[in-house]
């Protein structure tokens, strides 16, 4: 029997908290703490919570296993349903994901065959937290103006986000979270799913921080606040932006006949219990597609889905076979981000696979990685794609350094690159495979991965393969077709060349541990702005004001100005001043209690910091290793 609490729809929790009196709201955080430990799972699937002798709360999830209606949560006390016990039990349960997208429509047949890869590529909402991805409207079509309901919902969400930011993690308890959930639900009803998804990420981050979960990172919560405030602020101003409004429905259009070849497959594991696999595909003209199979099930499903059958047009391949094979698809349906649908009219037949050195995958490894990263960052319309796009390069292994693998591209004046696991879960083989690769310095390796744009010159590989015409490289089985999926395949000693065939160490590379690669982010004084922003997220507005009083502005932000980062210094100083601005009237009451000014100042500093750090990251991909500074390996 499962011991986990059933997820609760955000609007159900928000309504329960809103119905409490002011006196009960003050007691809600204490009542929620430890509530999950008292839960009792009943044979009929319900969950009960005992509060004293006269109060018994019962949660009865629906057929989907989620509490989606207020009537599914009841209490036996006299104040029910407006009681503290019921709100505490609902608050102890995890938040349910956003509603899934509507079923894929069957597109009408077109008189002429569509050309593969000519679907409009648009920004998509991050689904890393388990929400269903949303795609924006076609940018070629005019975007309708925001309605009065959307403007009102965006303004309410902005105010709730500003209040939550001013409170910070320390004061961002159940009441603050419930207000965010209420306004997020209003945004969803108004047709703003991206704003709703951003608010849910903030609430989940606040919960993780207050519960001190090991997976919580303050930097992630800071980024979630930045996205929420930016989305709500722009929408509340009346700007109709398709990328910001989004849609809860993933639209599929007719793609005609396609021929695709497998690149690799990777496991998908979300923080909300979803697991599965996504297989990346490539067409002969270079267009990229994918087929995903993600459902509730967590780690067990992520590990097993790698060999699950591909549900597409009656194809007889599984995902392992498709990653090294291909498909000819008739009547294909394609979403804006390149996902292939499984409509009723889709027919697919298997094709022989092609090695990376041949066919459509060869151009991926032809140019420097810096050019691929620059292309991702050059077009603002595709900025969201930079977080998920795969790039390829040939590298030479240097060795392990800290928590990452250090390599350099196999080309003159190439920068040092860091390789980090695409997914750090210990039950997935990413980390183990990279650790084994690190024990072969000088190994030539062909890498396919996604750039980590939050770190300097960092790549998260999802698959590796041998470099053609290189003697000291991987020796993979023929059936692997020249690549290993790091999330599923486990590299063994037989897959590596004999140690006695290793090349001689480079001149000047003596014994000793691998030296750390230059990090422009760590060396930049921008960390002062980052710390100020994260201080605000952790401790709220008061913490920022106290931090600013601790040192003179010139002492705190002088290093920024001396480094030429005067804009960052000015924005940080303005944030500190706004945090400390608390005007009061003659009776000692706050003359301006609105948190809007503080939220705008925080957002301005956070947006500038994100842009500055992104510029440093882009530059790190082009910075050549200084002559004679090659890290020494053992």
Coordinates of C-alpha atoms in Angstrom, one line a residue:
X1 CA 0.0 0.0 0.0
X2 CA 1.3 3.5 -0.9
X3 CA 2.4 5.6 2.0
X4 CA 2.4 8.9 0.0
X5 CA -0.4 11.4 0.4
X6 CA -2.6 12.0 -2.7
X7 CA -1.9 15.1 -4.6
X8 CA -4.2 18.0 -4.1
X9 CA -5.4 20.4 -6.9
X10 CA -4.0 23.9 -6.2
X11 CA -7.4 25.6 -6.3
X12 CA -8.8 23.2 -3.7
X13 CA -6.0 24.1 -1.2
X14 CA -6.3 27.8 -2.0
X15 CA -10.1 27.7 -1.3
X16 CA -9.6 25.9 2.0
X17 CA -7.0 28.4 3.2
X18 CA -9.1 31.4 2.0
X19 CA -12.1 30.2 4.0
X20 CA -10.2 30.4 7.3
X21 CA -10.5 33.3 9.7
X22 CA -7.5 35.5 10.4
X23 CA -7.0 33.9 13.7
X24 CA -6.9 30.4 12.2
X25 CA -4.6 31.4 9.4
X26 CA -1.9 32.3 12.0
X27 CA -2.0 28.8 13.3
X28 CA -2.0 27.1 9.9
X29 CA 1.8 26.6 9.5
X30 CA 2.1 24.9 12.9
X31 CA -0.9 22.7 12.3
X32 CA 0.5 21.6 8.9
X33 CA 4.0 20.8 10.3
X34 CA 4.2 17.1 11.0
X35 CA 0.7 16.4 9.7
X36 CA 1.9 14.0 7.1
X37 CA 3.4 11.8 9.8
X38 CA -0.1 11.2 11.3
X39 CA -1.7 10.1 8.0
X40 CA -3.3 6.7 7.9
X41 CA -4.0 5.0 4.6
X42 CA -7.3 3.2 4.5
X43 CA -8.1 0.0 2.4
X44 CA -10.6 2.0 0.3
X45 CA -7.9 4.4 -0.9
X46 CA -8.8 7.2 1.4
X47 CA -6.4 8.9 3.8
X48 CA -7.3 10.0 7.3
X49 CA -5.7 12.5 9.8
X50 CA -6.6 12.5 13.5
X51 CA -6.7 15.9 15.2
X52 CA -7.6 15.3 18.8
X53 CA -10.6 13.3 19.8
X54 CA -13.3 15.1 17.9
X55 CA -11.7 15.9 14.5
X56 CA -11.0 13.4 11.8
X57 CA -10.1 14.6 8.4
X58 CA -10.6 12.3 5.4
X59 CA -9.2 12.8 1.9
X60 CA -10.9 10.7 -0.8
X61 CA -9.0 11.1 -4.1
X62 CA -10.9 10.7 -7.3
X63 CA -10.2 8.1 -10.0
X64 CA -7.0 9.8 -11.1
X65 CA -5.7 9.6 -7.5
X66 CA -5.9 13.3 -7.0
X67 CA -8.1 15.4 -4.8
X68 CA -9.7 17.7 -7.4
X69 CA -12.9 18.8 -5.6
X70 CA -13.6 20.4 -2.3
X71 CA -16.1 17.7 -1.4
X72 CA -13.3 15.0 -1.5
X73 CA -11.8 16.5 1.7
X74 CA -14.0 16.4 4.8
X75 CA -13.7 16.9 8.6
X76 CA -15.9 15.8 11.5
X77 CA -15.4 18.9 13.6
X78 CA -18.1 21.5 14.1
X79 CA -16.4 24.2 12.0
X80 CA -16.0 22.1 8.9
X81 CA -15.5 22.7 6.1
X82 CA -14.0 26.1 7.2
X83 CA -11.8 24.5 9.8
X84 CA -8.1 24.5 10.5
X85 CA -7.8 20.7 10.4
X86 CA -9.1 20.3 6.9
X87 CA -6.8 23.1 5.6
X88 CA -3.8 21.6 7.4
X89 CA -4.4 18.1 5.9
X90 CA -4.7 19.6 2.4
X91 CA -1.6 21.7 2.9
X92 CA 0.4 18.6 4.0
X93 CA -0.3 16.8 0.7
X94 CA 1.8 17.5 -2.5
X95 CA 0.5 19.8 -5.1
X96 CA -1.1 18.2 -8.2
X97 CA 0.3 19.0 -11.6
X98 CA -1.4 21.3 -14.0
X99 CA -4.1 19.9 -16.1
X100 CA -2.8 17.7 -18.9
X101 CA -3.2 19.0 -22.5
X102 CA -6.3 18.1 -24.4
X103 CA -6.1 15.0 -26.6
X104 CA -4.3 15.5 -29.8
X105 CA -6.6 16.6 -32.6
X106 CA -6.7 14.7 -35.9
X107 CA -5.5 17.3 -38.4
X108 CA -7.4 17.6 -41.6
X109 CA -5.6 16.2 -44.7
X110 CA -3.8 18.8 -46.8
X111 CA -4.0 18.9 -50.5
X112 CA -0.2 19.1 -50.8
X113 CA 2.5 17.2 -48.8
X114 CA 4.1 19.3 -46.1
X115 CA 7.8 19.8 -46.3
X116 CA 9.6 18.2 -43.2
X117 CA 11.0 20.7 -40.8
X118 CA 8.9 23.7 -41.9
X119 CA 6.7 23.8 -38.9
X120 CA 6.9 27.1 -37.0
X121 CA 9.3 26.8 -34.0
X122 CA 8.0 28.7 -31.0
X123 CA 8.9 29.0 -27.3
X124 CA 7.7 26.4 -24.9
X125 CA 7.0 26.5 -21.2
X126 CA 9.5 24.6 -19.1
X127 CA 8.1 21.2 -18.0
X128 CA 10.9 20.3 -15.6
X129 CA 8.5 20.4 -12.7
X130 CA 6.1 17.9 -14.2
X131 CA 3.6 20.3 -15.8
X132 CA 2.4 19.6 -19.2
X133 CA 4.4 21.6 -21.7
X134 CA 2.6 24.5 -23.4
X135 CA 3.4 26.0 -26.7
X136 CA 2.7 29.4 -28.0
X137 CA 0.7 30.4 -31.0
X138 CA 2.2 30.6 -34.4
X139 CA 4.3 33.8 -34.4
X140 CA 3.4 34.4 -38.0
X141 CA -0.2 35.0 -37.0
X142 CA -1.3 38.3 -35.2
X143 CA -1.5 37.8 -31.5
X144 CA -4.9 38.9 -30.1
X145 CA -4.9 41.6 -27.4
X146 CA -5.3 40.5 -23.8
X147 CA -8.8 40.5 -22.5
X148 CA -9.9 42.3 -19.4
X149 CA -10.0 39.0 -17.5
X150 CA -6.4 38.2 -18.5
X151 CA -5.2 41.7 -17.5
X152 CA -6.9 41.3 -14.1
X153 CA -5.5 37.9 -13.5
X154 CA -2.0 39.0 -14.4
X155 CA -2.2 42.0 -12.1
X156 CA -3.5 39.8 -9.2
X157 CA -0.7 37.3 -9.8
X158 CA 1.9 40.1 -9.9
X159 CA 0.7 41.4 -6.6
X160 CA 0.7 37.9 -5.0
X161 CA 4.2 37.2 -6.3
X162 CA 5.4 40.6 -5.0
X163 CA 4.0 39.8 -1.6
X164 CA 5.6 36.4 -1.6
X165 CA 9.0 37.9 -2.6
X166 CA 8.8 40.5 0.1
X167 CA 8.0 37.8 2.7
X168 CA 10.7 35.4 1.5
X169 CA 11.1 31.8 2.5
X170 CA 11.1 32.5 6.2
X171 CA 7.6 34.1 6.1
X172 CA 6.3 32.4 2.9
X173 CA 4.1 30.0 4.8
X174 CA 0.8 28.4 3.9
X175 CA -1.2 31.6 3.7
X176 CA 1.3 33.2 1.3
X177 CA 1.4 30.1 -0.8
X178 CA -2.4 29.8 -0.9
X179 CA -2.7 33.3 -2.3
X180 CA -0.2 32.4 -5.0
X181 CA -2.2 29.3 -5.8
X182 CA -5.5 31.2 -5.9
X183 CA -4.2 33.8 -8.4
X184 CA -2.5 31.0 -10.4
X185 CA -5.9 29.3 -10.7
X186 CA -7.4 32.6 -11.8
X187 CA -4.7 32.9 -14.4
X188 CA -5.4 29.4 -15.7
X189 CA -9.1 30.2 -16.1
X190 CA -8.2 33.4 -17.9
X191 CA -6.1 31.5 -20.4
X192 CA -2.6 32.2 -19.1
X193 CA -1.1 28.7 -18.5
X194 CA 2.5 29.9 -18.6
X195 CA 1.8 32.3 -15.7
X196 CA 0.1 29.5 -13.8
X197 CA 3.0 27.1 -14.3
X198 CA 5.5 29.7 -13.1
X199 CA 3.5 30.3 -9.9
X200 CA 3.3 26.6 -9.2
X201 CA 7.0 26.3 -9.5
X202 CA 7.5 29.1 -7.0
X203 CA 5.1 27.4 -4.5
X204 CA 6.9 24.1 -4.9
X205 CA 10.2 25.9 -4.4
X206 CA 8.9 27.6 -1.2
X207 CA 7.7 24.3 0.2
X208 CA 11.0 22.6 -0.6
X209 CA 12.9 25.4 1.1
X210 CA 10.8 25.5 4.2
X211 CA 10.9 21.7 4.5
X212 CA 14.7 21.8 3.9
X213 CA 14.6 19.1 1.3
X214 CA 18.0 18.0 0.1
X215 CA 17.1 18.6 -3.6
X216 CA 16.3 22.3 -2.9
X217 CA 18.6 24.9 -4.4
X218 CA 18.1 28.6 -3.5
X219 CA 19.4 29.6 -7.0
X220 CA 16.5 27.6 -8.6
X221 CA 13.9 29.3 -6.4
X222 CA 15.5 32.7 -7.3
X223 CA 15.2 31.8 -11.0
X224 CA 11.5 30.8 -10.5
X225 CA 10.7 34.1 -8.8
X226 CA 12.4 36.0 -11.7
X227 CA 10.4 34.1 -14.3
X228 CA 7.1 34.6 -12.4
X229 CA 7.6 38.3 -11.8
X230 CA 8.7 38.8 -15.4
X231 CA 5.8 36.9 -16.9
X232 CA 3.1 38.5 -14.6
X233 CA 4.6 42.0 -14.9
X234 CA 4.7 42.0 -18.7
X235 CA 1.2 40.6 -19.0
X236 CA -0.2 43.0 -16.5
X237 CA 1.2 45.9 -18.5
X238 CA -1.0 44.8 -21.4
X239 CA 1.7 43.4 -23.7
X240 CA 0.3 40.6 -25.8
X241 CA 3.1 38.2 -26.2
X242 CA 2.4 34.7 -27.5
X243 CA 5.5 33.3 -25.8
X244 CA 4.2 34.6 -22.4
X245 CA 0.5 33.8 -22.7
X246 CA 1.1 30.2 -24.1
X247 CA -1.6 27.7 -24.4
X248 CA -2.5 24.6 -22.3
X249 CA -3.0 22.6 -25.5
X250 CA -0.1 21.3 -27.5
X251 CA -1.3 21.9 -31.1
X252 CA -0.3 19.2 -33.7
X253 CA -0.3 20.0 -37.4
X254 CA 0.0 17.8 -40.4
X255 CA 3.6 17.0 -41.3
X256 CA 3.1 14.9 -44.4
X257 CA 5.6 12.1 -45.0
X258 CA 8.8 12.1 -42.9
X259 CA 11.9 10.1 -42.8
X260 CA 13.7 10.2 -39.4
X261 CA 16.8 8.5 -38.0
X262 CA 17.5 8.0 -34.3
X263 CA 20.1 10.1 -32.5
X264 CA 19.8 8.8 -28.9
X265 CA 17.4 8.2 -26.1
X266 CA 17.5 9.6 -22.6
X267 CA 15.5 9.0 -19.4
X268 CA 13.0 11.6 -18.1
X269 CA 12.5 11.9 -14.4
X270 CA 10.5 14.8 -12.9
X271 CA 10.3 16.0 -9.3
X272 CA 6.5 15.3 -9.3
X273 CA 6.7 11.5 -9.9
X274 CA 6.7 11.3 -13.6
X275 CA 9.1 9.1 -15.5
X276 CA 9.7 7.9 -19.0
X277 CA 11.9 8.3 -22.0
X278 CA 12.4 10.7 -24.9
X279 CA 14.0 9.5 -28.1
X280 CA 15.7 12.2 -30.3
X281 CA 15.3 11.9 -34.0
X282 CA 16.9 13.7 -37.0
X283 CA 15.6 14.1 -40.6
X284 CA 17.9 14.2 -43.7
X285 CA 17.4 17.9 -44.0
X286 CA 18.6 18.5 -40.4
X287 CA 15.1 19.0 -38.8
X288 CA 14.9 17.6 -35.3
X289 CA 12.0 15.6 -33.9
X290 CA 11.3 13.6 -30.8
X291 CA 9.0 10.9 -29.5
X292 CA 8.4 10.8 -25.8
X293 CA 6.7 8.4 -23.4
X294 CA 6.3 10.0 -20.0
X295 CA 3.7 8.9 -17.4
X296 CA 3.4 8.7 -13.6
X297 CA 5.8 6.1 -12.2
X298 CA 9.0 7.9 -11.2
X299 CA 12.3 6.2 -11.4
X300 CA 11.1 2.7 -12.1
X301 CA 9.3 3.8 -15.2
X302 CA 12.2 6.0 -16.3
X303 CA 14.5 3.0 -16.2
X304 CA 12.0 0.6 -17.9
X305 CA 10.7 2.9 -20.6
X306 CA 14.0 2.8 -22.5
X307 CA 12.8 -0.6 -24.0
X308 CA 9.1 0.2 -24.1
X309 CA 7.4 -0.1 -27.5
X310 CA 7.1 3.1 -29.6
X311 CA 3.4 4.0 -29.8
X312 CA 3.5 5.5 -33.3
X313 CA 1.6 4.3 -36.3
X314 CA 1.9 0.6 -35.6
X315 CA 5.7 0.6 -35.6
X316 CA 7.3 -2.5 -34.2
X317 CA 10.3 -0.8 -32.7
X318 CA 11.0 -0.1 -29.1
X319 CA 12.8 3.1 -28.0
X320 CA 16.1 1.3 -27.8
X321 CA 15.8 0.2 -31.4
X322 CA 14.5 3.5 -32.6
X323 CA 17.4 5.4 -31.0
X324 CA 19.7 3.4 -33.3
X325 CA 17.2 2.9 -36.2
X326 CA 14.8 5.0 -38.1
X327 CA 11.2 5.4 -39.3
X328 CA 9.4 6.3 -42.5
X329 CA 6.2 8.0 -41.4
X330 CA 3.1 8.7 -43.5
X331 CA 0.5 11.2 -42.3
X332 CA 2.8 12.5 -39.6
X333 CA 1.5 15.0 -37.0
X334 CA 4.1 17.3 -35.5
X335 CA 3.9 19.8 -32.6
X336 CA 5.6 23.2 -32.7
X337 CA 8.5 21.9 -30.7
X338 CA 9.0 18.9 -33.0
X339 CA 7.2 16.2 -31.0
X340 CA 5.7 13.5 -33.2
X341 CA 2.1 12.6 -32.4
X342 CA 0.3 9.3 -32.6
X343 CA -2.9 10.3 -34.5
X344 CA -5.2 7.7 -36.0
X345 CA -4.0 8.3 -39.5
X346 CA -0.3 8.0 -38.7
X347 CA 1.5 5.0 -40.3
X348 CA 5.2 4.2 -39.6
X349 CA 7.6 1.5 -40.9
X350 CA 11.1 0.9 -39.6
X351 CA 14.2 1.9 -41.4
X352 CA 17.8 0.8 -41.0
X353 CA 19.9 3.0 -38.7
X354 CA 22.9 5.1 -39.5
X355 CA 26.0 5.7 -37.6
X356 CA 26.8 9.2 -36.3
X357 CA 29.6 9.5 -38.8
X358 CA 27.2 9.0 -41.6
X359 CA 23.9 10.3 -42.7
X360 CA 22.1 13.4 -41.2
X361 CA 24.0 13.3 -37.9
X362 CA 27.4 14.0 -39.4
X363 CA 27.0 17.8 -39.6
X364 CA 26.3 17.9 -35.8
X365 CA 30.0 17.2 -35.2
X366 CA 31.5 19.2 -38.1
X367 CA 31.9 22.6 -36.4
X368 CA 33.1 23.9 -33.0
X369 CA 30.7 23.7 -30.1
X370 CA 31.0 27.4 -29.6
X371 CA 29.3 28.0 -33.0
X372 CA 26.4 25.8 -32.0
X373 CA 26.0 27.6 -28.7
X374 CA 26.3 31.0 -30.3
X375 CA 23.6 30.1 -32.8
X376 CA 21.3 29.1 -29.9
X377 CA 21.9 32.4 -28.1
X378 CA 21.8 34.7 -31.1
X379 CA 18.1 34.5 -31.8
X380 CA 16.0 35.7 -28.8
X381 CA 13.0 33.9 -30.2
X382 CA 14.7 30.6 -29.6
X383 CA 16.2 31.4 -26.2
X384 CA 14.0 28.8 -24.6
X385 CA 15.3 26.2 -27.1
X386 CA 18.9 26.7 -25.8
X387 CA 18.0 24.8 -22.6
X388 CA 16.9 21.6 -24.5
X389 CA 18.8 21.6 -27.8
X390 CA 21.5 19.0 -28.4
X391 CA 24.9 19.9 -29.8
X392 CA 27.8 17.7 -30.8
X393 CA 31.6 17.9 -30.6
X394 CA 34.7 15.8 -30.6
X395 CA 36.7 16.0 -27.3
X396 CA 39.8 14.7 -25.7
X397 CA 39.5 13.5 -22.0
X398 CA 41.7 15.4 -19.6
X399 CA 40.4 13.9 -16.3
X400 CA 38.1 14.4 -13.3
X401 CA 38.1 17.7 -11.5
X402 CA 35.8 18.1 -8.6
X403 CA 32.2 17.0 -9.5
X404 CA 32.8 17.1 -13.3
X405 CA 34.8 15.6 -16.1
X406 CA 37.3 18.0 -17.8
X407 CA 37.8 17.7 -21.6
X408 CA 39.0 19.9 -24.4
X409 CA 37.7 20.0 -27.9
X410 CA 39.9 18.2 -30.5
X411 CA 40.8 21.3 -32.4
X412 CA 43.4 24.0 -32.1
X413 CA 42.9 26.8 -29.5
X414 CA 39.8 25.0 -28.2
X415 CA 38.5 25.9 -24.7
X416 CA 38.3 23.5 -21.8
X417 CA 34.8 22.0 -21.3
X418 CA 33.2 20.6 -18.3
X419 CA 31.0 17.5 -18.6
X420 CA 28.3 17.0 -16.0
X421 CA 25.7 14.2 -15.7
X422 CA 22.6 14.9 -17.7
X423 CA 20.7 13.6 -14.7
X424 CA 22.5 13.1 -11.3
X425 CA 20.2 10.4 -9.9
X426 CA 22.4 7.7 -8.5
X427 CA 20.2 4.9 -9.9
X428 CA 20.7 6.2 -13.4
X429 CA 24.1 5.4 -15.1
X430 CA 25.0 8.9 -16.2
X431 CA 27.4 9.6 -13.3
X432 CA 29.0 6.1 -13.3
X433 CA 29.6 6.3 -17.1
X434 CA 31.3 9.7 -16.8
X435 CA 33.4 8.5 -13.9
X436 CA 34.7 5.5 -15.9
X437 CA 35.5 7.8 -18.9
X438 CA 37.5 10.1 -16.6
X439 CA 39.9 7.2 -15.9
X440 CA 41.1 7.2 -19.5
X441 CA 42.9 10.5 -20.0
X442 CA 43.8 11.2 -23.6
X443 CA 40.7 9.3 -24.8
X444 CA 39.1 10.7 -28.0
X445 CA 35.4 10.9 -27.6
X446 CA 32.4 12.1 -29.7
X447 CA 29.8 13.7 -27.4
X448 CA 26.2 14.7 -27.9
X449 CA 24.7 16.7 -25.2
X450 CA 22.9 19.9 -24.2
X451 CA 24.8 23.0 -23.0
X452 CA 24.2 24.1 -19.4
X453 CA 23.8 27.9 -19.8
X454 CA 24.0 28.5 -16.1
X455 CA 27.6 27.3 -15.9
X456 CA 30.8 28.3 -17.8
X457 CA 31.5 26.1 -20.8
X458 CA 29.5 23.1 -19.4
X459 CA 28.0 20.3 -21.4
X460 CA 25.6 17.7 -20.1
X461 CA 26.1 14.7 -22.4
X462 CA 23.3 12.3 -23.2
X463 CA 25.2 10.0 -25.5
X464 CA 28.9 9.3 -26.6
X465 CA 30.6 7.5 -29.3
X466 CA 34.0 6.8 -30.9
X467 CA 35.8 9.3 -33.0
X468 CA 36.4 8.0 -36.6
X469 CA 40.0 7.3 -37.6
X470 CA 41.3 7.8 -34.0
X471 CA 43.1 4.8 -32.5
X472 CA 42.6 5.7 -28.9
X473 CA 38.8 5.9 -28.7
X474 CA 35.8 3.9 -27.6
X475 CA 35.4 0.4 -29.0
X476 CA 31.6 -0.2 -28.8
X477 CA 29.7 -3.3 -30.0
X478 CA 28.5 -3.3 -33.6
X479 CA 24.9 -3.6 -32.5
X480 CA 25.2 -0.3 -30.6
X481 CA 25.8 1.4 -34.0
X482 CA 28.6 3.6 -32.8
X483 CA 27.0 5.3 -29.8
X484 CA 26.1 4.7 -26.1
X485 CA 23.1 6.3 -24.4
X486 CA 24.6 7.4 -21.1
X487 CA 21.2 7.2 -19.3
X488 CA 20.7 3.5 -20.3
X489 CA 23.8 1.8 -21.6
X490 CA 26.6 1.1 -19.1
X491 CA 30.2 1.4 -20.3
X492 CA 32.4 -1.5 -19.4
X493 CA 36.1 -2.1 -19.5
X494 CA 35.8 -3.9 -22.9
X495 CA 34.4 -0.8 -24.4
X496 CA 37.6 1.1 -23.9
X497 CA 41.0 0.7 -25.6
X498 CA 43.9 -1.0 -23.8
X499 CA 45.8 1.3 -21.4
X500 CA 49.1 0.5 -23.1
X501 CA 47.8 2.2 -26.3
X502 CA 47.3 5.6 -24.6
X503 CA 49.1 8.5 -26.2
X504 CA 52.1 10.1 -24.4
X505 CA 51.1 13.0 -22.1
X506 CA 51.3 16.5 -23.6
X507 CA 54.5 18.5 -23.0
X508 CA 54.5 20.1 -19.6
X509 CA 51.8 17.9 -18.3
X510 CA 53.4 16.3 -15.3
X511 CA 51.9 14.0 -12.6
X512 CA 49.4 15.3 -10.2
X513 CA 45.6 16.0 -10.1
X514 CA 43.8 17.8 -12.8
X515 CA 43.8 21.5 -12.4
X516 CA 40.4 23.3 -12.4
X517 CA 39.4 25.1 -15.6
X518 CA 39.0 28.9 -15.6
X519 CA 35.5 30.0 -14.5
X520 CA 34.5 33.5 -15.5
X521 CA 31.4 33.3 -13.4
X522 CA 33.3 32.4 -10.3
X523 CA 36.0 35.1 -11.0
X524 CA 33.4 37.8 -11.6
X525 CA 32.2 40.1 -8.8
X526 CA 28.7 39.5 -10.0
X527 CA 28.4 37.0 -7.1
X528 CA 27.7 40.0 -4.9
X529 CA 24.5 40.8 -6.8
X530 CA 23.5 37.1 -6.8
X531 CA 24.0 36.9 -3.1
X532 CA 21.9 40.0 -2.5
X533 CA 19.1 38.6 -4.7
X534 CA 19.2 35.2 -3.0
X535 CA 19.2 36.9 0.4
X536 CA 16.0 38.5 -0.5
X537 CA 14.4 35.2 -1.6
X538 CA 15.5 33.5 1.6
X539 CA 14.8 36.2 4.2
X540 CA 12.5 38.6 2.4
X541 CA 12.7 42.3 2.0
X542 CA 13.8 42.8 5.6
X543 CA 16.9 40.7 5.1
X544 CA 17.9 42.7 2.0
X545 CA 17.6 45.9 4.0
X546 CA 19.6 44.5 6.9
X547 CA 22.4 43.3 4.5
X548 CA 22.6 46.8 3.0
X549 CA 23.0 48.4 6.3
X550 CA 26.0 46.2 7.2
X551 CA 28.4 48.0 4.8
X552 CA 28.8 51.3 3.0
X553 CA 27.5 51.2 -0.7
X554 CA 31.0 51.9 -2.0
X555 CA 32.4 49.0 0.0
X556 CA 29.6 46.6 -1.0
X557 CA 29.4 47.5 -4.7
X558 CA 32.8 49.1 -5.3
X559 CA 34.3 45.9 -6.8
X560 CA 31.5 45.8 -9.3
X561 CA 32.3 49.4 -10.5
X562 CA 36.0 48.7 -10.6
X563 CA 35.3 45.7 -12.8
X564 CA 33.3 47.9 -15.2
X565 CA 29.9 46.5 -14.1
X566 CA 28.5 49.9 -13.1
X567 CA 24.9 49.0 -14.2
X568 CA 24.9 45.9 -11.9
X569 CA 26.2 48.1 -9.1
X570 CA 23.5 50.8 -9.7
X571 CA 20.7 48.2 -9.8
X572 CA 22.0 46.5 -6.6
X573 CA 22.2 49.8 -4.8
X574 CA 18.7 50.7 -5.9
X575 CA 17.4 47.4 -4.7
X576 CA 19.0 47.9 -1.3
X577 CA 17.7 51.4 -1.0
X578 CA 14.1 50.3 -2.0
X579 CA 14.2 47.4 0.5
X580 CA 15.1 49.9 3.3
X581 CA 12.5 52.5 2.2
X582 CA 9.7 52.1 4.7
X583 CA 8.0 55.6 5.0
X584 CA 5.6 56.0 7.9
X585 CA 2.9 58.5 8.7
X586 CA 2.6 60.5 12.0
X587 CA 0.9 57.5 13.7
X588 CA 3.8 55.1 12.8
X589 CA 1.8 53.3 10.1
X590 CA 3.4 52.4 6.7
X591 CA 2.6 55.2 4.3
X592 CA 3.3 52.9 1.3
X593 CA 2.7 49.3 2.2
X594 CA 2.7 48.1 -1.4
X595 CA 5.6 45.7 -2.3
X596 CA 5.4 46.7 -5.9
X597 CA 8.4 49.1 -5.8
X598 CA 10.6 46.5 -4.1
X599 CA 9.5 43.8 -6.5
X600 CA 10.3 45.9 -9.6
X601 CA 13.7 46.8 -8.2
X602 CA 14.4 43.1 -7.4
X603 CA 13.3 42.0 -10.9
X604 CA 15.4 44.7 -12.6
X605 CA 18.6 43.5 -10.8
X606 CA 17.7 39.8 -11.4
X607 CA 17.1 40.3 -15.1
X608 CA 20.3 42.3 -15.5
X609 CA 22.3 39.6 -13.6
X610 CA 20.8 36.8 -15.7
X611 CA 21.8 38.6 -18.9
X612 CA 25.3 39.4 -17.6
X613 CA 25.9 35.8 -16.5
X614 CA 24.6 34.5 -19.8
X615 CA 27.1 36.7 -21.7
X616 CA 29.9 35.4 -19.6
X617 CA 28.8 31.8 -20.2
X618 CA 28.7 32.5 -24.0
X619 CA 32.2 33.9 -23.9
X620 CA 33.5 30.9 -21.9
X621 CA 32.8 28.7 -24.9
X622 CA 35.1 30.7 -27.1
X623 CA 38.0 31.4 -24.6
X624 CA 41.0 29.3 -25.8
X625 CA 43.1 27.5 -23.3
X626 CA 46.3 29.6 -22.7
X627 CA 49.5 28.1 -24.1
X628 CA 51.2 25.9 -21.6
X629 CA 48.2 25.9 -19.3
X630 CA 47.0 22.5 -20.2
X631 CA 45.9 20.8 -16.9
X632 CA 48.2 18.1 -15.8
X633 CA 46.8 14.6 -15.5
X634 CA 48.0 11.7 -13.3

